[in-house]
CSV table of C-alpha atoms in Angstrom, one decimal:
chain,number,residue,atom,x,y,z
M,261,MET,CA,7.6,-35.9,-2.5
M,262,THR,CA,9.9,-38.3,-2.5
M,263,GLN,CA,9.3,-42.2,-3.6
M,264,ARG,CA,12.3,-44.9,-2.0
M,265,GLY,CA,14.6,-41.7,-1.5
M,266,ARG,CA,14.2,-40.6,-4.9
M,267,CYS,CA,12.6,-37.0,-5.5
M,268,THR,CA,9.7,-37.0,-7.9
M,269,SER,CA,9.0,-33.1,-8.0
M,270,ALA,CA,7.3,-32.5,-11.5
M,271,LEU,CA,9.7,-29.5,-12.0
M,272,PRO,CA,13.2,-30.5,-14.6
M,273,LEU,CA,16.6,-30.3,-12.6
M,274,TYR,CA,17.6,-27.6,-15.8
M,275,SER,CA,15.6,-25.9,-18.3
M,276,ALA,CA,16.5,-24.0,-20.5
M,277,PRO,CA,16.2,-19.5,-20.6
M,278,SER,CA,13.9,-18.9,-22.5
M,279,PRO,CA,14.8,-16.6,-25.5
M,280,ALA,CA,13.5,-12.5,-24.0
M,281,LEU,CA,15.0,-14.4,-20.6
M,282,ALA,CA,18.5,-15.2,-22.0
M,283,ARG,CA,18.6,-11.9,-24.7
M,284,ALA,CA,17.4,-9.2,-21.2
M,285,PHE,CA,21.0,-11.0,-19.0
M,286,ARG,CA,22.9,-9.8,-22.1
M,287,ALA,CA,21.2,-6.7,-22.2
M,288,ARG,CA,22.0,-6.5,-18.3
M,289,THR,CA,26.1,-7.4,-18.3
M,290,THR,CA,27.0,-5.9,-21.6
M,291,ASN,CA,25.9,-2.4,-19.9
M,292,ALA,CA,26.9,-3.1,-16.7
M,293,PRO,CA,30.0,-0.9,-15.2
M,294,ARG,CA,33.8,-2.8,-16.0
M,295,VAL,CA,35.6,-4.3,-12.6
M,296,ARG,CA,38.3,-2.4,-12.6
M,297,PRO,CA,42.0,-4.7,-11.9
M,298,MET,CA,43.4,-4.6,-8.5
M,299,LYS,CA,46.0,-1.7,-9.9
M,300,GLU,CA,43.8,1.5,-10.7
M,301,TYR,CA,43.1,1.3,-6.9
M,302,GLU,CA,46.7,1.6,-5.9
M,303,GLN,CA,47.6,5.3,-4.4
M,304,GLU,CA,50.8,6.6,-4.7
M,305,ASP,CA,51.0,7.9,-1.3
M,306,PRO,CA,48.0,6.2,0.5
M,307,ILE,CA,46.9,7.6,3.7
M,308,PRO,CA,44.3,6.3,5.7
M,309,GLN,CA,40.4,8.0,6.0
M,310,GLY,CA,39.0,8.8,9.3
M,311,ASP,CA,39.0,7.6,12.5
M,312,LEU,CA,41.4,3.7,13.7
M,313,ALA,CA,38.3,1.8,15.2
M,314,LEU,CA,39.5,-1.9,15.3
M,315,GLN,CA,42.6,-3.8,15.2
M,316,LEU,CA,43.0,-7.5,14.8
M,317,THR,CA,45.9,-9.0,13.8
M,318,ALA,CA,44.9,-11.8,10.8
M,319,LEU,CA,44.8,-15.7,12.7
M,320,PRO,CA,44.4,-19.4,10.9
M,321,ARG,CA,41.7,-20.2,11.5
M,322,GLU,CA,40.3,-17.6,9.0
M,323,THR,CA,42.3,-19.0,5.7
M,324,ASN,CA,41.0,-20.8,3.0
M,325,GLY,CA,42.8,-23.5,1.0
M,326,PHE,CA,45.4,-20.9,-0.6
M,327,GLY,CA,46.6,-19.4,2.8
M,328,ASP,CA,44.5,-16.0,2.8
M,329,ILE,CA,41.8,-14.6,4.5
M,330,TYR,CA,38.0,-15.0,3.4
M,331,GLY,CA,36.6,-12.6,2.1
M,332,GLY,CA,33.7,-12.3,3.8
M,333,TRP,CA,35.8,-12.3,7.3
M,334,LEU,CA,37.0,-9.2,6.7
M,335,VAL,CA,33.6,-7.9,5.7
M,336,SER,CA,32.0,-9.4,9.1
M,337,GLN,CA,35.1,-7.7,11.0
M,338,MET,CA,34.3,-4.0,9.1
M,339,ASP,CA,30.4,-4.4,10.2
M,340,LEU,CA,31.8,-4.7,13.6
M,341,ALA,CA,34.1,-1.5,13.1
M,342,GLY,CA,31.0,0.6,11.3
M,343,THR,CA,28.4,-0.5,13.7
M,344,ALA,CA,30.6,0.8,17.4
M,345,MET,CA,31.2,3.9,15.4
M,346,ALA,CA,27.3,4.4,13.9
M,347,SER,CA,26.3,3.7,17.4
M,348,ARG,CA,28.2,6.9,19.1
M,349,VAL,CA,27.0,8.0,16.2
M,350,ALA,CA,23.2,7.6,17.2
M,351,ALA,CA,23.9,7.5,20.4
M,352,GLY,CA,22.7,4.1,20.0
M,353,ARG,CA,21.7,0.8,18.7
M,354,VAL,CA,22.1,1.0,15.5
M,355,ALA,CA,21.2,-2.4,12.2
M,356,THR,CA,23.3,-2.4,9.4
M,357,VAL,CA,21.0,-1.5,6.2
M,358,SER,CA,23.3,-1.6,2.9
M,359,ILE,CA,27.2,-2.2,1.9
M,360,ASP,CA,27.7,-0.4,-1.5
M,361,ARG,CA,31.1,-0.3,-3.3
M,362,MET,CA,32.5,-2.9,-1.9
M,363,ALA,CA,35.9,-3.7,-4.0
M,364,PHE,CA,39.2,-5.6,-2.5
M,365,MET,CA,42.0,-4.6,-4.0
M,366,VAL,CA,44.8,-6.9,-2.7
M,367,PRO,CA,44.9,-10.6,-0.4
M,368,VAL,CA,45.6,-10.0,3.0
M,369,ALA,CA,48.4,-12.8,4.4
M,370,VAL,CA,47.8,-14.8,8.0
M,371,GLY,CA,49.5,-12.7,10.9
M,372,ALA,CA,49.4,-9.1,8.6
M,373,GLN,CA,48.6,-6.0,11.1
M,374,LEU,CA,44.5,-4.8,10.0
M,375,SER,CA,43.2,-1.5,10.7
M,376,PHE,CA,40.3,-0.3,10.5
M,377,TYR,CA,39.5,2.6,9.5
M,378,THR,CA,35.8,4.8,9.5
M,379,GLN,CA,34.7,8.2,8.1
M,380,THR,CA,31.4,9.0,8.6
M,381,LEU,CA,30.3,10.9,5.1
M,382,GLU,CA,27.1,11.4,5.7
M,383,VAL,CA,24.2,11.9,8.9
M,384,GLY,CA,20.3,12.1,8.0
M,385,ARG,CA,16.9,11.8,9.9
M,386,SER,CA,17.2,8.5,11.5
M,387,SER,CA,20.4,6.7,8.6
M,388,ILE,CA,24.3,7.1,8.5
M,389,ARG,CA,26.0,7.0,5.9
M,390,MET,CA,29.5,5.6,7.3
M,391,LEU,CA,33.3,4.7,4.6
M,392,VAL,CA,35.4,1.3,5.6
M,393,GLU,CA,38.2,1.2,4.6
M,394,VAL,CA,41.0,-2.1,6.2
M,395,TRP,CA,44.6,-1.7,6.0
M,396,SER,CA,47.3,-4.0,6.8
M,397,ASP,CA,50.7,-4.1,7.5
M,398,ASP,CA,52.1,-7.0,5.8
M,399,PRO,CA,54.6,-9.1,8.7
M,400,LEU,CA,56.4,-10.3,6.0
M,401,SER,CA,57.2,-6.9,3.2
M,402,SER,CA,56.8,-5.0,6.6
M,403,GLU,CA,54.1,-3.4,3.0
M,404,TRP,CA,51.7,-0.6,4.9
M,405,ARG,CA,48.9,-1.1,2.0
M,406,LYS,CA,44.8,-0.6,1.5
M,407,VAL,CA,42.7,-4.0,1.4
M,408,THR,CA,39.4,-2.8,0.7
M,409,GLU,CA,37.2,0.2,1.2
M,410,ALA,CA,33.0,-0.4,1.0
M,411,VAL,CA,30.1,2.3,2.3
M,412,PHE,CA,28.1,1.2,4.8
M,413,VAL,CA,24.6,2.6,5.4
M,414,PHE,CA,23.3,2.0,9.4
M,415,VAL,CA,19.9,3.0,10.5
M,416,ALA,CA,19.0,3.5,14.0
M,417,ILE,CA,17.1,1.9,16.3
M,418,ASP,CA,15.8,2.1,19.2
M,419,GLY,CA,15.2,-1.3,22.0
M,420,SER,CA,12.2,-3.2,20.0
M,421,GLY,CA,14.2,-2.6,16.7
M,422,ARG,CA,12.1,0.1,14.9
M,423,THR,CA,13.0,2.9,13.3
M,424,ARG,CA,14.1,6.3,15.3
M,425,SER,CA,15.6,10.0,15.1
M,426,VAL,CA,19.3,10.4,14.9
M,427,PRO,CA,20.0,12.9,18.0
M,428,PRO,CA,21.6,16.0,17.0
M,429,ARG,CA,24.9,16.1,16.9
M,430,ARG,CA,26.9,18.1,19.9
């Protein structure tokens, strides 16, 4: 309820977590897997895995205040590349179910030529697991490097949006 533009909710704006909740949070974050520094992801002789699915240039409208490409925009382009290839495997419409194991290794500058590679990892009855890698050709340094990778899971769906079987490979 509001009264002259003020919120009169019975709930306080902030309440301290209970001791049990605080202990559970500490246990969860203490035992969480260690995040690897970007340098650990670098390879000595990098080679893209899979087939080229999409190529585009990073434009200024996709940048943050520091001039680097937004990670969310990059994820959406990865989803497009993965969907295109998963649709071929499924011989029809697919929907993205999950994105797993994503790590951004280096920032992407404006003007970088981005290449999206996809590799089918596993085909189930109705699902497809696909590795999507993004590689960048930096216009300033002419350096070819891996930007990010993730495992996408897609499910084959029919015209009504219901799960369907993936046809056998030929």
